Amino acid sequence: MVLRRIALVLLAWALPVLWGCAALLFHHIAGDWGAWHWLAVVGWTLAVAGVSVTLSGRMVADTFRRLLAEWTDGSLQGRRQPPYAVAHLATSTWGEHYDPLTAGLLRRSEEWVVRLLPTWRETFWLLIAPVLIPLAVVLPPLRDLLSAVAVRLLGPSTADLLGSRVESLEKGRTDLTRAQQTELYRLERNLHDGAQARLVSIGMTLGAAEALVDRQPPQAKELIGQARESSHAALQELRELVRGILPPVLVERGLADAVRALALDVPLPVTVHGTITRRLEAPLESAVYFAVAELLANAVEHAEASGVRVTFEQDSGRLTVVVEDDGRGGANPQSGSGLAGVEERLGWFDGTLRISSPRGGPTRAVVEVPCA
Amino acid sequence: MRIVVAEDQYLLREGLTHLIRSHGHHVVAAVADAHSALRALRQHRPDLAVLDIRMPPTHSDEGLQLALQIRAERPEASVLILSQHLEQLYARELLANGAAGVGYLLKDRVFNAATFMEAVERVAAGGTALDPEVVSRMMRAEPASSLASLTDREKDVLSLMAEGLSNQAIAGRLFLSEGAISKYTTSIFAKLGIEHNGAANRRVRAVLAYLNSPRAV
Ligand SMILES: Nc1ncnc2c1ncn2[C@@H]1O[C@H](COP(=O)(O)OP(=O)(O)OP(=O)(O)O)[C@@H](O)[C@H]1O
Ligand SMILES: [Mg+2]
């Protein structure tokens, strides 16, 4: 793939040179030329150069992006956004004047334009690169300059950055709505099959007891006892449910103590270090809590660890929670739903989950979220 | 016995007051928030404070904070904390300075008047009442190897000891003789390497210190 691209680029750049050489050769053979002929040859060469460079510019720029990746540590990444992103939203919202055929053609052609043609910045880069790169190779101090220029001209533009941001927010919003709906279904189902059903049975049992209380007091007493047991079970179920929605300790004490409380319930020695000086926003707090809960559950379930260490670190604008176990490693977000869910949920808040878990261990998971 | 009740839910406060009175004790104050509770406790110096953990003004853990404060002021004060949910963390905070006169129970325990009043009286008399649910969570959080040497019966006895029951009470619960229970406790302490100590509430602390303490496995 890369080879083919490089070949194409070389070809595109060689074309005008070939034409130039051909003109010179012609000149050599045909002898003296008038100014008119010269003009035609130069013009023709420039035209070929223009077209071929324009058509290959995109690929040349992309190839440079890849080649320079090492020098500019990743700052050239970022996808170029099609310019129709907003138009697309607009047309699909105000449907009255929406003409799918034209819109489709327009979008398709815009897509090709974006895919094929270089931007002004890329063109500018193409103009100066042939000078700058050899210079930088000869004079190593110029490399910093080169990479700065490359970042400026080849890196994503503000519009591109905003575009990808809009895209990721849009995806986040969709995920969030879907997750909320799933959660609501789960709660509805849980209440319906659990506490509600128990309350119905308690009501019925008490009704039966009431009917028996005069004639058969011992049976009535037994029924009342059953009703009491049922109410106990209903409360137990509600408690479990509440714990899954929003653990009470989290509300009462905040994240650090909630994690300490959780750590005590885990059948592994878990030590908790560090403090959180400023309380986070409630939604963020619970996202981090459930992230730690999943990581601890994984350490118990999969790691065969002898202990876990949880560390909090809060600095201006960021909270980091590190969960490390001394187990066998091999954690992989792709092979289950837990870690992927954590990543998604943290993503809603611009948080991240990084996992290092080589085979043979240890596993180190780092949760990072922005916090005011 | 003179008791102060602090609980913000009207029905439960009335229910508790009624239950305690019907067992021949005296409810000297029944209040609905933490500030009034502190005032009542300082004023009446009751034999027992029954405190809801979550009360106004902040609806977080004021009952627990109040208990810790009152026991710091008056170490012999007995407190019984009631809660909708139980946390090992809270249990450990409550018991950190001694288990004498401390109780921590689920609100549902009120349903069973006899056992509940038994716990009330035990705590007021300087004993301990830890909810079976907290104890079982502590046992569940133990690494498998740690209690592996105990028989099932011994585990039952260990749980009941952790709840704060005396040998006599344990014997009653398990339908065994007191002598049999005392044999079980000796064997449990020997197997787990816990220092034996007679008083039931000291025993609670020793057992809890063993359960879920960070130790090599
Ligand atoms: N701490 C860990 N040590 C070793 N392996 C781990 C650890 N955490 C996760 N893994 C591995 O990574 C996989 C993915 O974990 P993940 O939490 O995403 O899914 P799961 O735990 O298998 O299922 P779920 O969380 O949905 O119940 C696990 O199946 C397990 O093999
Ligand atoms: Mg998992």
mmCIF file with all atom_site columns, C-alpha atoms in Angstrom, chain A residues 239-303:
data_model
loop_
_atom_site.group_PDB
_atom_site.id
_atom_site.type_symbol
_atom_site.label_atom_id
_atom_site.label_alt_id
_atom_site.label_comp_id
_atom_site.label_asym_id
_atom_site.label_entity_id
_atom_site.label_seq_id
_atom_site.pdbx_PDB_ins_code
_atom_site.Cartn_x
_atom_site.Cartn_y
_atom_site.Cartn_z
_atom_site.occupancy
_atom_site.B_iso_or_equiv
_atom_site.pdbx_formal_charge
_atom_site.auth_seq_id
_atom_site.auth_comp_id
_atom_site.auth_asym_id
_atom_site.auth_atom_id
_atom_site.pdbx_PDB_model_num
ATOM 1  C CA . ARG A 1 239 ? -30.973 -2.331  48.637 1.00 0.00 ? 239 ARG A CA 1
ATOM 2  C CA . GLU A 1 240 ? -29.116 -4.327  46.013 1.00 0.00 ? 240 GLU A CA 1
ATOM 3  C CA . LEU A 1 241 ? -30.807 -2.320  43.300 1.00 0.00 ? 241 LEU A CA 1
ATOM 4  C CA . VAL A 1 242 ? -29.921 1.003   44.929 1.00 0.00 ? 242 VAL A CA 1
ATOM 5  C CA . ARG A 1 243 ? -26.336 -0.136  45.374 1.00 0.00 ? 243 ARG A CA 1
ATOM 6  C CA . GLY A 1 244 ? -26.164 -0.838  41.647 1.00 0.00 ? 244 GLY A CA 1
ATOM 7  C CA . ILE A 1 245 ? -27.612 2.551   40.687 1.00 0.00 ? 245 ILE A CA 1
ATOM 8  C CA . LEU A 1 246 ? -25.818 4.756   43.162 1.00 0.00 ? 246 LEU A CA 1
ATOM 9  C CA . PRO A 1 247 ? -24.037 3.257   46.161 1.00 0.00 ? 247 PRO A CA 1
ATOM 10 C CA . PRO A 1 248 ? -25.152 5.002   49.374 1.00 0.00 ? 248 PRO A CA 1
ATOM 11 C CA . VAL A 1 249 ? -21.586 5.476   50.658 1.00 0.00 ? 249 VAL A CA 1
ATOM 12 C CA . LEU A 1 250 ? -20.767 7.382   47.493 1.00 0.00 ? 250 LEU A CA 1
ATOM 13 C CA . VAL A 1 251 ? -23.577 9.817   48.255 1.00 0.00 ? 251 VAL A CA 1
ATOM 14 C CA . GLU A 1 252 ? -22.721 10.052  51.919 1.00 0.00 ? 252 GLU A CA 1
ATOM 15 C CA . ARG A 1 253 ? -18.946 10.169  51.795 1.00 0.00 ? 253 ARG A CA 1
ATOM 16 C CA . GLY A 1 254 ? -17.707 10.676  48.256 1.00 0.00 ? 254 GLY A CA 1
ATOM 17 C CA . LEU A 1 255 ? -15.440 8.631   46.052 1.00 0.00 ? 255 LEU A CA 1
ATOM 18 C CA . ALA A 1 256 ? -12.462 7.827   48.261 1.00 0.00 ? 256 ALA A CA 1
ATOM 19 C CA . ASP A 1 257 ? -14.509 6.395   51.138 1.00 0.00 ? 257 ASP A CA 1
ATOM 20 C CA . ALA A 1 258 ? -16.840 4.623   48.743 1.00 0.00 ? 258 ALA A CA 1
ATOM 21 C CA . VAL A 1 259 ? -13.834 2.857   47.246 1.00 0.00 ? 259 VAL A CA 1
ATOM 22 C CA . ARG A 1 260 ? -12.556 2.059   50.743 1.00 0.00 ? 260 ARG A CA 1
ATOM 23 C CA . ALA A 1 261 ? -15.946 0.586   51.603 1.00 0.00 ? 261 ALA A CA 1
ATOM 24 C CA . LEU A 1 262 ? -15.914 -1.418  48.385 1.00 0.00 ? 262 LEU A CA 1
ATOM 25 C CA . ALA A 1 263 ? -12.382 -2.609  49.038 1.00 0.00 ? 263 ALA A CA 1
ATOM 26 C CA . LEU A 1 264 ? -13.504 -4.125  52.342 1.00 0.00 ? 264 LEU A CA 1
ATOM 27 C CA . ASP A 1 265 ? -16.106 -6.240  50.558 1.00 0.00 ? 265 ASP A CA 1
ATOM 28 C CA . VAL A 1 266 ? -13.654 -7.670  48.052 1.00 0.00 ? 266 VAL A CA 1
ATOM 29 C CA . PRO A 1 267 ? -12.301 -11.140 48.909 1.00 0.00 ? 267 PRO A CA 1
ATOM 30 C CA . LEU A 1 268 ? -8.730  -10.017 48.300 1.00 0.00 ? 268 LEU A CA 1
ATOM 31 C CA . PRO A 1 269 ? -6.509  -7.761  50.377 1.00 0.00 ? 269 PRO A CA 1
ATOM 32 C CA . VAL A 1 270 ? -6.997  -4.310  48.821 1.00 0.00 ? 270 VAL A CA 1
ATOM 33 C CA . THR A 1 271 ? -5.075  -1.283  50.036 1.00 0.00 ? 271 THR A CA 1
ATOM 34 C CA . VAL A 1 272 ? -6.274  2.226   49.200 1.00 0.00 ? 272 VAL A CA 1
ATOM 35 C CA . HIS A 1 273 ? -3.807  5.109   49.068 1.00 0.00 ? 273 HIS A CA 1
ATOM 36 C CA . GLY A 1 274 ? -4.035  8.832   48.502 1.00 0.00 ? 274 GLY A CA 1
ATOM 37 C CA . THR A 1 275 ? -6.832  11.286  49.073 1.00 0.00 ? 275 THR A CA 1
ATOM 38 C CA . ILE A 1 276 ? -9.287  13.297  47.081 1.00 0.00 ? 276 ILE A CA 1
ATOM 39 C CA . THR A 1 277 ? -9.356  16.842  48.309 1.00 0.00 ? 277 THR A CA 1
ATOM 40 C CA . ARG A 1 278 ? -12.113 18.259  46.132 1.00 0.00 ? 278 ARG A CA 1
ATOM 41 C CA . ARG A 1 279 ? -15.296 16.299  45.535 1.00 0.00 ? 279 ARG A CA 1
ATOM 42 C CA . LEU A 1 280 ? -16.087 15.600  41.917 1.00 0.00 ? 280 LEU A CA 1
ATOM 43 C CA . GLU A 1 281 ? -19.336 16.260  40.153 1.00 0.00 ? 281 GLU A CA 1
ATOM 44 C CA . ALA A 1 282 ? -21.784 13.495  41.034 1.00 0.00 ? 282 ALA A CA 1
ATOM 45 C CA . PRO A 1 283 ? -22.012 11.854  37.572 1.00 0.00 ? 283 PRO A CA 1
ATOM 46 C CA . LEU A 1 284 ? -18.261 11.832  37.201 1.00 0.00 ? 284 LEU A CA 1
ATOM 47 C CA . GLU A 1 285 ? -17.831 10.469  40.704 1.00 0.00 ? 285 GLU A CA 1
ATOM 48 C CA . SER A 1 286 ? -20.089 7.552   39.991 1.00 0.00 ? 286 SER A CA 1
ATOM 49 C CA . ALA A 1 287 ? -18.459 6.837   36.621 1.00 0.00 ? 287 ALA A CA 1
ATOM 50 C CA . VAL A 1 288 ? -15.081 6.577   38.357 1.00 0.00 ? 288 VAL A CA 1
ATOM 51 C CA . TYR A 1 289 ? -16.570 4.511   41.177 1.00 0.00 ? 289 TYR A CA 1
ATOM 52 C CA . PHE A 1 290 ? -18.046 1.964   38.792 1.00 0.00 ? 290 PHE A CA 1
ATOM 53 C CA . ALA A 1 291 ? -14.785 1.898   36.847 1.00 0.00 ? 291 ALA A CA 1
ATOM 54 C CA . VAL A 1 292 ? -12.874 0.983   40.003 1.00 0.00 ? 292 VAL A CA 1
ATOM 55 C CA . ALA A 1 293 ? -15.577 -1.531  40.919 1.00 0.00 ? 293 ALA A CA 1
ATOM 56 C CA . GLU A 1 294 ? -15.164 -3.288  37.558 1.00 0.00 ? 294 GLU A CA 1
ATOM 57 C CA . LEU A 1 295 ? -11.371 -3.274  37.848 1.00 0.00 ? 295 LEU A CA 1
ATOM 58 C CA . LEU A 1 296 ? -11.572 -4.782  41.340 1.00 0.00 ? 296 LEU A CA 1
ATOM 59 C CA . ALA A 1 297 ? -14.100 -7.359  40.182 1.00 0.00 ? 297 ALA A CA 1
ATOM 60 C CA . ASN A 1 298 ? -11.754 -8.306  37.354 1.00 0.00 ? 298 ASN A CA 1
ATOM 61 C CA . ALA A 1 299 ? -8.820  -8.604  39.722 1.00 0.00 ? 299 ALA A CA 1
ATOM 62 C CA . VAL A 1 300 ? -10.876 -11.027 41.819 1.00 0.00 ? 300 VAL A CA 1
ATOM 63 C CA . GLU A 1 301 ? -12.316 -12.928 38.873 1.00 0.00 ? 301 GLU A CA 1
ATOM 64 C CA . HIS A 1 302 ? -9.422  -13.213 36.453 1.00 0.00 ? 302 HIS A CA 1
ATOM 65 C CA . ALA A 1 303 ? -6.111  -12.172 37.945 1.00 0.00 ? 303 ALA A CA 1
#
